[in-house]
Coordinates of C-alpha atoms and ligand atoms in Angstrom, one line a residue:
M608 CA 0.0 -0.3 -0.1
S609 CA 2.4 2.7 1.2
M610 CA 4.8 1.5 -1.7
W611 CA 1.8 2.4 -4.2
W612 CA 1.6 5.3 -2.3
F613 CA 4.9 6.6 -3.1
I614 CA 4.7 5.9 -7.0
V615 CA 1.4 7.1 -7.2
T616 CA 3.2 10.8 -5.7
T617 CA 5.6 11.1 -7.0
L618 CA 4.5 10.0 -10.5
A619 CA 2.5 13.4 -9.7
I620 CA 5.0 15.0 -8.4
S621 CA 7.2 14.7 -12.0
A622 CA 4.0 15.4 -14.0
F623 CA 3.9 18.9 -12.2
I624 CA 7.2 19.5 -12.6
C625 CA 7.4 18.5 -16.6
K626 CA 3.6 20.7 -16.9
S627 CA 4.5 23.6 -15.0
P628 CA 5.2 26.6 -17.1
A629 CA 7.9 28.2 -14.7
Y630 CA 9.9 25.5 -15.6
A631 CA 9.6 26.1 -19.6
Y632 CA 11.0 29.8 -19.6
D633 CA 13.8 31.6 -18.5
N634 CA 13.8 34.9 -17.8
N635 CA 13.2 38.2 -19.3
P636 CA 16.2 39.4 -20.7
L637 CA 17.7 42.9 -18.8
Q638 CA 19.6 44.1 -21.0
D639 CA 21.4 43.8 -24.7
I640 CA 23.1 41.0 -24.5
C641 CA 25.0 39.4 -21.1
V642 CA 27.8 37.6 -22.5
A643 CA 28.4 34.1 -19.8
V644 CA 32.2 34.6 -17.7
N645 CA 33.4 31.2 -17.8
D646 CA 35.0 30.9 -14.6
S647 CA 33.3 30.5 -11.4
H648 CA 35.5 32.3 -9.3
A649 CA 34.5 35.6 -11.3
S650 CA 32.8 38.9 -9.4
V651 CA 29.9 38.8 -10.0
F652 CA 27.7 40.1 -12.9
V653 CA 24.1 39.0 -12.6
N654 CA 21.4 40.3 -15.2
G655 CA 21.2 43.5 -14.1
K656 CA 22.7 45.3 -11.7
I657 CA 23.7 43.6 -8.2
C658 CA 22.2 45.3 -4.9
K659 CA 23.8 47.6 -2.9
D660 CA 23.7 46.5 0.7
P661 CA 20.0 48.1 1.9
K662 CA 22.3 49.1 4.9
L663 CA 23.9 51.6 2.6
A664 CA 20.2 52.8 0.4
T665 CA 19.5 56.3 1.2
P666 CA 16.2 58.3 -0.5
N667 CA 18.6 59.4 -3.4
D668 CA 18.4 55.9 -4.8
F669 CA 15.4 56.8 -5.6
Y670 CA 14.9 59.9 -6.5
F671 CA 15.4 61.9 -10.4
A672 CA 14.9 65.4 -10.2
G673 CA 15.3 67.1 -14.6
L674 CA 12.3 65.9 -16.1
N675 CA 10.8 69.7 -15.6
V676 CA 13.3 70.3 -18.5
S677 CA 14.5 68.4 -22.1
G678 CA 17.1 66.4 -23.0
N679 CA 20.0 67.9 -25.4
E680 CA 18.3 67.4 -29.0
V681 CA 20.2 65.1 -30.5
S682 CA 21.9 66.5 -33.5
G683 CA 19.8 68.0 -37.1
L684 CA 16.9 66.1 -36.0
G685 CA 14.7 68.3 -33.5
F686 CA 13.8 65.6 -31.0
A687 CA 15.3 65.0 -27.3
L688 CA 15.2 62.1 -24.9
K689 CA 15.9 62.7 -20.8
T690 CA 15.7 58.6 -20.0
V691 CA 14.9 57.5 -16.1
Y692 CA 16.5 54.7 -16.6
V693 CA 18.4 52.2 -13.5
N694 CA 21.6 53.4 -15.0
D695 CA 20.1 57.4 -13.9
M696 CA 17.9 56.3 -10.8
P697 CA 20.0 52.9 -9.5
G698 CA 16.4 52.3 -6.7
L699 CA 15.0 50.9 -10.3
N700 CA 16.9 48.2 -10.0
T701 CA 14.5 44.7 -10.3
L702 CA 10.8 47.5 -10.3
G703 CA 11.1 46.8 -14.0
I704 CA 9.3 49.9 -14.1
S705 CA 10.9 53.5 -15.7
I706 CA 10.1 56.7 -17.7
G707 CA 11.4 59.2 -20.2
R708 CA 11.1 62.4 -21.4
L709 CA 10.4 63.6 -24.5
D710 CA 11.1 66.6 -26.5
L711 CA 10.0 67.3 -30.1
E712 CA 9.9 70.6 -32.6
P713 CA 7.4 71.2 -35.2
Q714 CA 7.7 68.3 -37.6
R715 CA 10.4 66.2 -36.2
L716 CA 10.2 62.6 -36.0
A717 CA 10.5 60.4 -33.0
P718 CA 12.1 57.6 -36.0
L719 CA 10.4 54.9 -36.7
H720 CA 12.1 52.5 -33.5
T721 CA 11.3 49.5 -31.2
H722 CA 12.0 49.0 -27.3
P723 CA 13.0 45.0 -27.0
R724 CA 11.9 44.3 -23.9
A725 CA 9.1 47.0 -22.3
T726 CA 5.6 48.4 -23.3
E727 CA 5.8 51.8 -23.5
L728 CA 2.8 53.7 -22.4
I729 CA 3.0 57.7 -23.4
T730 CA 1.2 60.8 -22.0
V731 CA 1.3 64.1 -23.9
L732 CA 1.4 67.1 -22.3
E733 CA 2.1 69.9 -24.8
G734 CA 1.4 69.6 -28.5
T735 CA -0.1 67.5 -31.0
L736 CA 0.9 64.0 -32.0
C737 CA 0.6 61.5 -34.6
V738 CA 1.5 57.9 -33.6
G739 CA 1.4 54.3 -34.5
F740 CA 2.7 51.2 -34.9
L741 CA 3.3 48.5 -36.1
V742 CA 1.4 45.3 -36.5
P743 CA 2.4 41.7 -38.1
D744 CA -0.3 41.0 -40.7
P745 CA -1.8 37.3 -38.8
A746 CA -2.9 37.1 -42.1
N747 CA 0.5 37.6 -44.2
F748 CA 3.4 37.6 -43.0
F749 CA 4.6 40.3 -45.8
K750 CA 2.0 42.9 -44.5
S751 CA 1.5 45.0 -41.4
R752 CA -1.9 46.0 -40.1
L753 CA -0.4 50.5 -39.1
F754 CA -2.6 51.4 -35.2
S755 CA -2.1 55.4 -35.4
K756 CA -4.1 58.3 -33.7
I757 CA -3.3 62.1 -33.0
L758 CA -2.8 62.8 -29.9
N759 CA -3.5 66.0 -28.3
P760 CA -2.2 67.6 -24.4
G761 CA -3.8 64.9 -22.0
D762 CA -3.9 62.4 -24.5
V763 CA -3.1 58.7 -23.7
F764 CA -1.1 56.1 -26.1
V765 CA 0.1 52.8 -25.7
F766 CA 2.6 50.6 -27.9
P767 CA 2.9 47.3 -27.4
I768 CA 6.3 45.6 -26.3
G769 CA 8.6 44.8 -29.6
L770 CA 6.6 46.9 -31.5
I771 CA 7.8 49.6 -34.3
H772 CA 6.3 52.5 -33.9
F773 CA 7.1 56.1 -33.7
L774 CA 5.6 60.1 -33.4
Y775 CA 5.4 62.7 -35.7
N776 CA 5.2 66.6 -34.7
V777 CA 1.6 68.0 -36.5
G778 CA 1.7 70.5 -34.5
H779 CA 2.5 74.3 -35.0
K780 CA 4.6 74.6 -32.0
K781 CA 7.1 72.0 -29.6
A782 CA 5.2 69.1 -27.6
V783 CA 6.5 67.5 -24.3
A784 CA 5.3 63.8 -23.9
F785 CA 6.3 61.0 -21.2
G786 CA 6.2 57.4 -22.0
T787 CA 7.0 55.1 -19.2
F788 CA 8.0 51.4 -19.6
N789 CA 7.7 48.4 -18.0
S790 CA 11.1 47.8 -17.8
Q791 CA 14.0 49.2 -15.8
N792 CA 15.8 49.0 -19.0
P793 CA 13.3 49.4 -21.9
G794 CA 16.2 48.8 -24.5
F795 CA 15.7 51.5 -28.1
V796 CA 16.6 50.3 -31.9
I797 CA 16.0 52.4 -34.4
I798 CA 15.2 50.7 -37.2
P799 CA 17.1 52.9 -40.2
N800 CA 20.3 53.3 -38.0
S801 CA 20.5 49.7 -37.0
I802 CA 19.9 48.8 -40.6
F803 CA 22.2 51.5 -42.6
A804 CA 24.5 52.3 -39.9
S805 CA 25.4 49.5 -38.1
N806 CA 29.8 48.1 -38.1
P807 CA 30.6 46.5 -39.7
P808 CA 28.3 47.2 -42.1
I809 CA 26.0 44.7 -43.8
S810 CA 26.6 43.6 -46.9
D811 CA 25.3 45.5 -49.8
D812 CA 24.5 42.2 -51.7
I813 CA 21.8 41.6 -48.6
L814 CA 20.9 45.3 -48.5
A815 CA 20.2 45.3 -52.3
Q816 CA 18.4 42.4 -52.2
G817 CA 16.8 42.9 -48.4
F818 CA 15.4 46.1 -49.8
Q819 CA 14.8 45.7 -53.4
L820 CA 17.2 48.5 -54.6
N821 CA 20.5 48.7 -55.9
K822 CA 24.0 49.3 -55.2
T823 CA 24.2 53.1 -55.3
Q824 CA 20.8 54.0 -53.5
I825 CA 22.2 51.6 -50.4
A826 CA 25.4 53.4 -50.7
E827 CA 23.2 56.9 -50.5
L828 CA 21.4 55.3 -47.9
Q829 CA 24.2 54.2 -45.5
K830 CA 26.4 58.0 -46.1
K831 CA 22.8 59.5 -44.8
F832 CA 23.0 57.4 -41.8
S833 CA 26.6 56.9 -41.5
Ligands
NAG1235 C1 35.8 26.7 -19.7 O1 36.6 26.1 -18.6 C2 36.8 24.6 -18.9 C3 36.6 24.4 -17.3 O2 38.3 25.4 -17.2 C4 37.4 24.5 -19.9 O3 37.5 22.8 -20.2 C5 36.3 24.5 -21.3 O4 37.1 24.7 -22.3 C6 35.6 26.4 -21.4 N1 35.1 26.5 -22.8 C7 35.9 28.2 -23.4 C8 34.2 28.1 -24.1 O5 36.4 28.9 -22.6
NAG1236 C1 13.8 71.9 -12.9 O1 14.3 71.5 -11.6 C2 14.9 71.1 -11.2 C3 16.3 70.8 -9.5 O2 14.5 69.6 -9.2 C4 15.6 73.1 -10.6 O3 16.9 73.7 -10.0 C5 15.0 73.9 -11.8 O4 15.7 75.0 -11.3 C6 14.2 73.6 -13.0 N1 13.5 74.3 -13.9 C7 12.9 74.5 -14.1 C8 13.2 75.8 -15.9 O5 11.7 74.7 -14.1
NAG1237 C1 19.9 52.6 -59.0 O1 18.6 53.1 -59.1 C2 18.2 54.7 -59.5 C3 16.7 54.6 -58.8 O2 16.2 53.8 -59.5 C4 18.0 55.1 -61.3 O3 18.6 56.5 -60.8 C5 19.9 54.5 -60.9 O4 20.5 55.2 -62.2 C6 20.1 53.3 -60.8 N1 21.9 52.7 -60.4 C7 22.0 51.7 -60.9 C8 24.1 51.7 -61.3 O5 21.6 50.8 -61.5

């Protein structure tokens, strides 16, 4: 009887372990790359940041001042970003949240980009923005659907995690928006720059075929983004 009970229990536990989703996933990455050190004696450099001794934490670890003013303009592009990620506010470590401020001059664009680790919720404080994100069309891998809106102060819009999106100032004065992210380090992949300004460059055979352009056109694009 007790042997029977032991077998049933063992089978039940095994089935639970094999099926439980908790055993089926790796953690989400917290940075772009995390190269393993092949040395068990190497100093700790965990996924994220190592923790300060809690006794040494101070209120300033949880504080950031300065979202009342714009960040520095990205030269020539008419947009400025100021981020409050874990590097800017150490108290955010492990909390899965961060914020940033975007300032856009009229007719200027926050170019097509994605945040590989976060959904972004934006709130417009000033100005008028045309925003949108692209969703692959499940009916056709080679197409996408655009979800776009014109936003005014007080309007909120969400860019789902990983999807390509843009923000464009369609008004006549500066626009200001705050974006909040469900990651301490959301990542920022600007699509055109990633593709045409990589180091080393992607072969022009690949880019020409990938974008159905000729190599002269590819060279022009690489020059624009370099
Ligand atoms: C990692 O370390 C082990 C033990 O020192 C060694 O056998 C192995 O070749 C190393 N692997 C790499 C990729 O360096
Ligand atoms: C912005 O906030 C900082 C710190 O809180 C303050 O020193 C500064 O005067 C403020 N700037 C403006 C333009 O309000
Ligand atoms: C590349 O394409 C452009 C635009 O169609 C055309 O004007 C140009 O002559 C082409 N260059 C080459 C080398 O094929």
